[in-house]
Amino acid sequence: MPTSIRPEPVPPGAVTSRTIGVLGRGRMGSALARALALDGRRVLIAGRRDPARPDPPPPSARVHLVPAATVVAEADPLVLVLPFAAVLELARAGLLQAGQGRTMVDATNPPAAGVSGHPRAGGRLLAELLPQWHVVKALNTVPAGMLGRPVLDGRPVTVPLAGDHPPAKAQVAALLCELGFVPVDVGGIDRAPALESLADLLMAIDSRHSLGGRLGFQLGLAEPMPAQNCGPGSGTALLRRPAEAFDGSSAPGALRC
């Protein structure tokens, strides 16, 4: 099983809702909805409608195309995969106000120039604009092609997440585990700019080397070589330890999904 590193274990029933909402019907939104539906969940999806084009069919029989207002009203969690400018437009128009203490997953990446004078501050800004939601920054480092097959070299892809509400982070971590990822808690929502910068770096590498959206992120542990082997040029060994090795005793906060 994949492992997650987080300060608190996922409480029983962390993912209580069987209805998940996806705002965004592009490649990422459709891939996410399809992956979520494979787990047997009811998935609501909505996106910006182009009057000049017919609505494409939902990506799965368990995925229901509904108005954005329905997604916002019923989903827990609500996952944002629209362009960041469109999310801001919805937030400032009051269309995302009905949070009522539910969880919002911010999977967006703002422009590199930043917003509101703060570079890479998308997740932080959404948390300020939408206090009625528990905003968790996550999935913004994952390309659409890895949803449904989150494995690199036989090991699961790591997904960092950030947020200020521990139960909401536990809910998102449990959902990521169900999707096959390794969730890693990096702290509060003030860490969201770091996740946005990481996504920017991964996209830049992907573009420069024409990788076609196949670049993912994994964490490993660097450990010193045994003392008798240390010497000039020996350095350290980067060990790809199996997930089963992280049983909660080898590292603080290391827990099984």
Tab-separated table of C-alpha atoms in Angstrom:
chain	number	residue	atom	x	y	z
A	1	MET	CA	0.000	0.000	0.000
A	2	PRO	CA	1.194	3.567	-0.588
A	3	THR	CA	2.306	5.530	2.436
A	4	SER	CA	1.430	9.047	3.488
A	5	ILE	CA	3.522	11.311	5.679
A	6	ARG	CA	1.316	13.537	7.766
A	7	PRO	CA	1.212	14.819	11.353
A	8	GLU	CA	-1.967	12.958	12.269
A	9	PRO	CA	-3.452	9.622	11.184
A	10	VAL	CA	-6.480	9.654	8.942
A	11	PRO	CA	-9.455	9.241	11.304
A	12	PRO	CA	-12.043	6.544	10.552
A	13	GLY	CA	-14.595	7.827	8.070
A	14	ALA	CA	-12.399	10.726	6.948
A	15	VAL	CA	-13.971	10.555	3.507
A	16	THR	CA	-17.636	10.651	4.500
A	17	SER	CA	-19.224	11.886	1.291
A	18	ARG	CA	-19.766	9.674	-1.734
A	19	THR	CA	-20.412	12.756	-3.869
A	20	ILE	CA	-17.374	14.555	-5.200
A	21	GLY	CA	-17.562	17.642	-7.363
A	22	VAL	CA	-15.202	18.694	-10.131
A	23	LEU	CA	-15.303	22.237	-11.492
A	24	GLY	CA	-13.562	22.107	-14.845
A	25	ARG	CA	-14.249	19.970	-17.922
A	26	GLY	CA	-10.898	20.163	-19.639
A	27	ARG	CA	-8.423	17.305	-19.934
A	28	MET	CA	-7.553	17.416	-16.229
A	29	GLY	CA	-11.143	17.678	-15.021
A	30	SER	CA	-12.383	14.840	-17.227
A	31	ALA	CA	-9.462	12.574	-16.264
A	32	LEU	CA	-10.017	13.282	-12.572
A	33	ALA	CA	-13.759	12.622	-12.812
A	34	ARG	CA	-13.103	9.333	-14.601
A	35	ALA	CA	-10.569	8.220	-11.964
A	36	LEU	CA	-12.917	9.148	-9.113
A	37	ALA	CA	-15.818	7.288	-10.713
A	38	LEU	CA	-13.769	4.079	-10.856
A	39	ASP	CA	-13.900	4.046	-7.052
A	40	GLY	CA	-17.690	3.857	-7.204
A	41	ARG	CA	-18.321	7.424	-6.172
A	42	ARG	CA	-20.983	9.737	-7.520
A	43	VAL	CA	-19.121	12.463	-9.378
A	44	LEU	CA	-20.658	15.790	-10.358
A	45	ILE	CA	-18.843	17.797	-13.006
A	46	ALA	CA	-19.380	21.244	-14.480
A	47	GLY	CA	-17.330	23.626	-16.555
A	48	ARG	CA	-17.427	26.857	-18.464
A	49	ARG	CA	-19.877	26.429	-21.316
A	50	ASP	CA	-19.037	27.594	-24.821
A	51	PRO	CA	-22.377	28.463	-26.515
A	52	ALA	CA	-20.816	27.782	-29.920
A	53	ARG	CA	-19.987	24.159	-29.068
A	54	PRO	CA	-22.207	21.290	-27.901
A	55	ASP	CA	-21.543	19.827	-24.468
A	56	PRO	CA	-19.330	16.725	-24.748
A	57	PRO	CA	-20.658	13.599	-23.021
A	58	PRO	CA	-19.484	12.843	-19.461
A	59	PRO	CA	-16.348	10.648	-19.317
A	60	SER	CA	-18.130	7.849	-17.401
A	61	ALA	CA	-21.633	6.599	-16.605
A	62	ARG	CA	-21.049	7.491	-12.943
A	63	VAL	CA	-20.122	11.074	-13.855
A	64	HIS	CA	-23.057	13.471	-13.994
A	65	LEU	CA	-22.922	16.706	-15.978
A	66	VAL	CA	-24.766	19.320	-13.919
A	67	PRO	CA	-24.804	23.110	-13.522
A	68	ALA	CA	-21.918	24.609	-11.577
A	69	ALA	CA	-24.304	25.720	-8.833
A	70	THR	CA	-25.292	22.093	-8.215
A	71	VAL	CA	-21.666	21.009	-7.914
A	72	VAL	CA	-20.947	23.803	-5.437
A	73	ALA	CA	-24.054	23.034	-3.379
A	74	GLU	CA	-23.705	19.242	-3.107
A	75	ALA	CA	-20.064	18.187	-3.383
A	76	ASP	CA	-17.713	17.329	-0.545
A	77	PRO	CA	-14.969	17.741	-1.454
A	78	LEU	CA	-15.168	20.193	-4.323
A	79	VAL	CA	-12.127	20.030	-6.619
A	80	LEU	CA	-11.175	23.105	-8.646
A	81	VAL	CA	-9.465	22.389	-11.972
A	82	LEU	CA	-10.567	25.482	-13.895
A	83	PRO	CA	-8.002	28.075	-14.980
A	84	PHE	CA	-7.157	30.158	-11.934
A	85	ALA	CA	-8.561	33.358	-13.467
A	86	ALA	CA	-11.923	31.621	-13.923
A	87	VAL	CA	-11.904	30.447	-10.294
A	88	LEU	CA	-11.232	33.993	-9.114
A	89	GLU	CA	-14.093	35.236	-11.282
A	90	LEU	CA	-16.474	32.709	-9.712
A	91	ALA	CA	-15.272	33.520	-6.200
A	92	ARG	CA	-15.597	37.269	-6.616
A	93	ALA	CA	-19.042	36.868	-8.195
A	94	GLY	CA	-20.227	35.045	-5.072
A	95	LEU	CA	-20.811	31.739	-6.871
A	96	LEU	CA	-18.587	29.752	-4.481
A	97	GLN	CA	-19.987	31.077	-1.230
A	98	ALA	CA	-22.028	28.038	-0.114
A	99	GLY	CA	-19.153	26.197	1.533
A	100	GLN	CA	-20.700	25.563	4.949
A	101	GLY	CA	-17.488	24.089	6.329
A	102	ARG	CA	-16.937	21.627	3.482
A	103	THR	CA	-13.588	20.844	1.863
A	104	MET	CA	-12.322	22.550	-1.284
A	105	VAL	CA	-9.342	21.081	-3.141
A	106	ASP	CA	-7.440	23.767	-5.024
A	107	ALA	CA	-5.725	21.994	-7.924
A	108	THR	CA	-5.131	25.217	-9.861
A	109	ASN	CA	-1.892	26.957	-10.738
A	110	PRO	CA	-1.967	30.756	-11.008
A	111	PRO	CA	0.139	32.599	-13.586
A	112	ALA	CA	3.819	32.759	-12.699
A	113	ALA	CA	3.522	36.534	-12.376
A	114	GLY	CA	1.309	35.992	-9.335
A	115	VAL	CA	-1.959	37.547	-8.243
A	116	SER	CA	-2.803	40.486	-5.998
A	117	GLY	CA	0.835	41.484	-5.811
A	118	HIS	CA	1.867	38.216	-4.148
A	119	PRO	CA	3.835	35.796	-6.338
A	120	ARG	CA	2.378	32.287	-6.572
A	121	ALA	CA	-0.275	33.007	-3.950
A	122	GLY	CA	-3.277	31.258	-5.510
A	123	GLY	CA	-4.217	28.798	-2.769
A	124	ARG	CA	-3.597	31.350	-0.061
A	125	LEU	CA	-5.784	33.904	-1.824
A	126	LEU	CA	-8.652	31.432	-2.237
A	127	ALA	CA	-8.508	30.611	1.472
A	128	GLU	CA	-8.832	34.328	2.238
A	129	LEU	CA	-11.654	34.896	-0.266
A	130	LEU	CA	-13.606	31.770	0.737
A	131	PRO	CA	-13.360	31.343	4.528
A	132	GLN	CA	-16.537	29.242	4.514
A	133	TRP	CA	-14.548	26.468	2.798
A	134	HIS	CA	-11.622	24.488	4.198
A	135	VAL	CA	-9.175	25.011	1.325
A	136	VAL	CA	-6.547	22.315	0.753
A	137	LYS	CA	-3.924	22.798	-1.946
A	138	ALA	CA	-3.367	19.458	-3.706
A	139	LEU	CA	-3.221	17.728	-7.104
A	140	ASN	CA	-1.808	20.839	-8.803
A	141	THR	CA	1.493	18.982	-9.346
A	142	VAL	CA	-0.169	16.026	-11.105
A	143	PRO	CA	-0.535	15.960	-14.918
A	144	ALA	CA	-3.822	14.701	-16.324
A	145	GLY	CA	-2.147	11.641	-17.842
A	146	MET	CA	-1.224	10.303	-14.394
A	147	LEU	CA	-4.762	10.227	-13.053
A	148	GLY	CA	-5.852	6.608	-13.136
A	149	ARG	CA	-2.248	5.346	-13.397
A	150	PRO	CA	-0.217	7.244	-10.776
A	151	VAL	CA	2.948	5.129	-10.965
A	152	LEU	CA	6.544	5.953	-11.946
A	153	ASP	CA	9.151	3.179	-12.188
A	154	GLY	CA	6.826	0.885	-10.273
A	155	ARG	CA	6.332	3.314	-7.384
A	156	PRO	CA	3.354	5.590	-6.638
A	157	VAL	CA	3.478	9.292	-7.413
A	158	THR	CA	3.813	11.674	-4.454
A	159	VAL	CA	1.215	14.424	-4.021
A	160	PRO	CA	2.075	17.215	-1.556
A	161	LEU	CA	-0.868	18.911	0.132
A	162	ALA	CA	-1.206	22.047	2.262
A	163	GLY	CA	-4.029	23.410	4.386
A	164	ASP	CA	-4.943	24.833	7.779
A	165	HIS	CA	-7.735	22.420	8.784
A	166	PRO	CA	-6.480	18.958	9.877
A	167	PRO	CA	-9.770	17.081	9.256
A	168	ALA	CA	-9.990	18.525	5.732
A	169	LYS	CA	-6.390	17.521	5.050
A	170	ALA	CA	-7.129	14.030	6.370
A	171	GLN	CA	-10.146	13.826	4.047
A	172	VAL	CA	-8.047	14.825	1.035
A	173	ALA	CA	-5.175	12.520	2.049
A	174	ALA	CA	-7.561	9.554	2.269
A	175	LEU	CA	-8.988	10.396	-1.150
A	176	LEU	CA	-5.487	10.611	-2.654
A	177	CYS	CA	-4.660	7.205	-1.184
A	178	GLU	CA	-7.769	5.749	-2.808
A	179	LEU	CA	-6.609	7.182	-6.137
A	180	GLY	CA	-3.240	5.438	-5.701
A	181	PHE	CA	-1.085	8.429	-4.762
A	182	VAL	CA	1.210	8.967	-1.775
A	183	PRO	CA	-0.058	12.116	0.004
A	184	VAL	CA	2.502	14.182	1.912
A	185	ASP	CA	1.411	16.955	4.283
A	186	VAL	CA	3.723	19.962	3.873
A	187	GLY	CA	2.002	22.272	6.359
A	188	GLY	CA	-0.500	25.113	6.330
A	189	ILE	CA	-2.034	26.939	3.386
A	190	ASP	CA	0.867	29.401	3.600
A	191	ARG	CA	2.879	26.630	1.892
A	192	ALA	CA	0.624	26.729	-1.182
A	193	PRO	CA	2.995	29.056	-3.094
A	194	ALA	CA	5.718	26.408	-2.793
A	195	LEU	CA	3.427	23.789	-4.339
A	196	GLU	CA	2.517	26.191	-7.135
A	197	SER	CA	6.208	26.844	-7.800
A	198	LEU	CA	6.892	23.094	-7.814
A	199	ALA	CA	4.158	22.619	-10.415
A	200	ASP	CA	5.668	25.423	-12.482
A	201	LEU	CA	9.081	23.728	-12.354
A	202	LEU	CA	7.673	20.334	-13.346
A	203	MET	CA	5.781	21.869	-16.272
A	204	ALA	CA	8.903	23.731	-17.413
A	205	ILE	CA	10.963	20.521	-17.387
A	206	ASP	CA	8.188	18.641	-19.165
A	207	SER	CA	7.978	21.308	-21.858
A	208	ARG	CA	11.727	21.710	-22.346
A	209	HIS	CA	12.285	17.988	-22.823
A	210	SER	CA	9.019	17.256	-24.695
A	211	LEU	CA	7.864	14.672	-22.156
A	212	GLY	CA	4.200	14.917	-23.081
A	213	GLY	CA	2.805	15.235	-19.563
A	214	ARG	CA	4.538	12.094	-18.291
A	215	LEU	CA	6.656	13.784	-15.612
A	216	GLY	CA	5.676	13.136	-12.000
A	217	PHE	CA	7.010	13.818	-8.526
A	218	GLN	CA	8.291	11.289	-5.994
A	219	LEU	CA	9.947	11.675	-2.608
A	220	GLY	CA	12.827	9.454	-1.496
A	221	LEU	CA	15.020	9.277	1.576
A	222	ALA	CA	18.747	9.973	1.397
A	223	GLU	CA	20.679	7.906	3.929
A	224	PRO	CA	24.415	7.910	4.728
A	225	MET	CA	26.507	4.940	3.678
A	226	PRO	CA	27.626	2.609	6.499
A	227	ALA	CA	30.537	4.120	8.433
A	228	GLN	CA	33.053	1.539	7.204
A	229	ASN	CA	32.296	2.473	3.603
A	230	CYS	CA	32.641	6.218	4.088
A	231	GLY	CA	35.549	7.886	2.399
A	232	PRO	CA	36.480	10.245	-0.404
A	233	GLY	CA	33.927	9.991	-3.162
A	234	SER	CA	31.599	7.638	-1.303
A	235	GLY	CA	28.903	10.291	-0.747
A	236	THR	CA	25.423	9.106	0.159
A	237	ALA	CA	23.087	6.539	-1.250
A	238	LEU	CA	19.593	7.476	-2.330
A	239	LEU	CA	17.539	4.508	-1.259
A	240	ARG	CA	14.231	3.742	-2.890
A	241	ARG	CA	12.688	2.164	0.150
A	242	PRO	CA	9.449	0.218	-0.324
A	243	ALA	CA	6.317	1.727	1.128
A	244	GLU	CA	6.028	-1.176	3.577
A	245	ALA	CA	9.216	0.017	5.302
A	246	PHE	CA	7.426	3.146	6.514
A	247	ASP	CA	5.444	1.630	9.352
A	248	GLY	CA	5.264	4.690	11.589
A	249	SER	CA	8.351	3.766	13.627
A	250	SER	CA	11.089	4.574	11.114
A	251	ALA	CA	10.112	8.225	10.718
A	252	PRO	CA	7.888	10.546	12.755
A	253	GLY	CA	4.476	10.849	11.178
A	254	ALA	CA	5.064	8.138	8.575
A	255	LEU	CA	1.794	6.241	8.285
A	256	ARG	CA	0.188	3.667	6.085
A	257	CYS	CA	-2.789	4.700	3.969
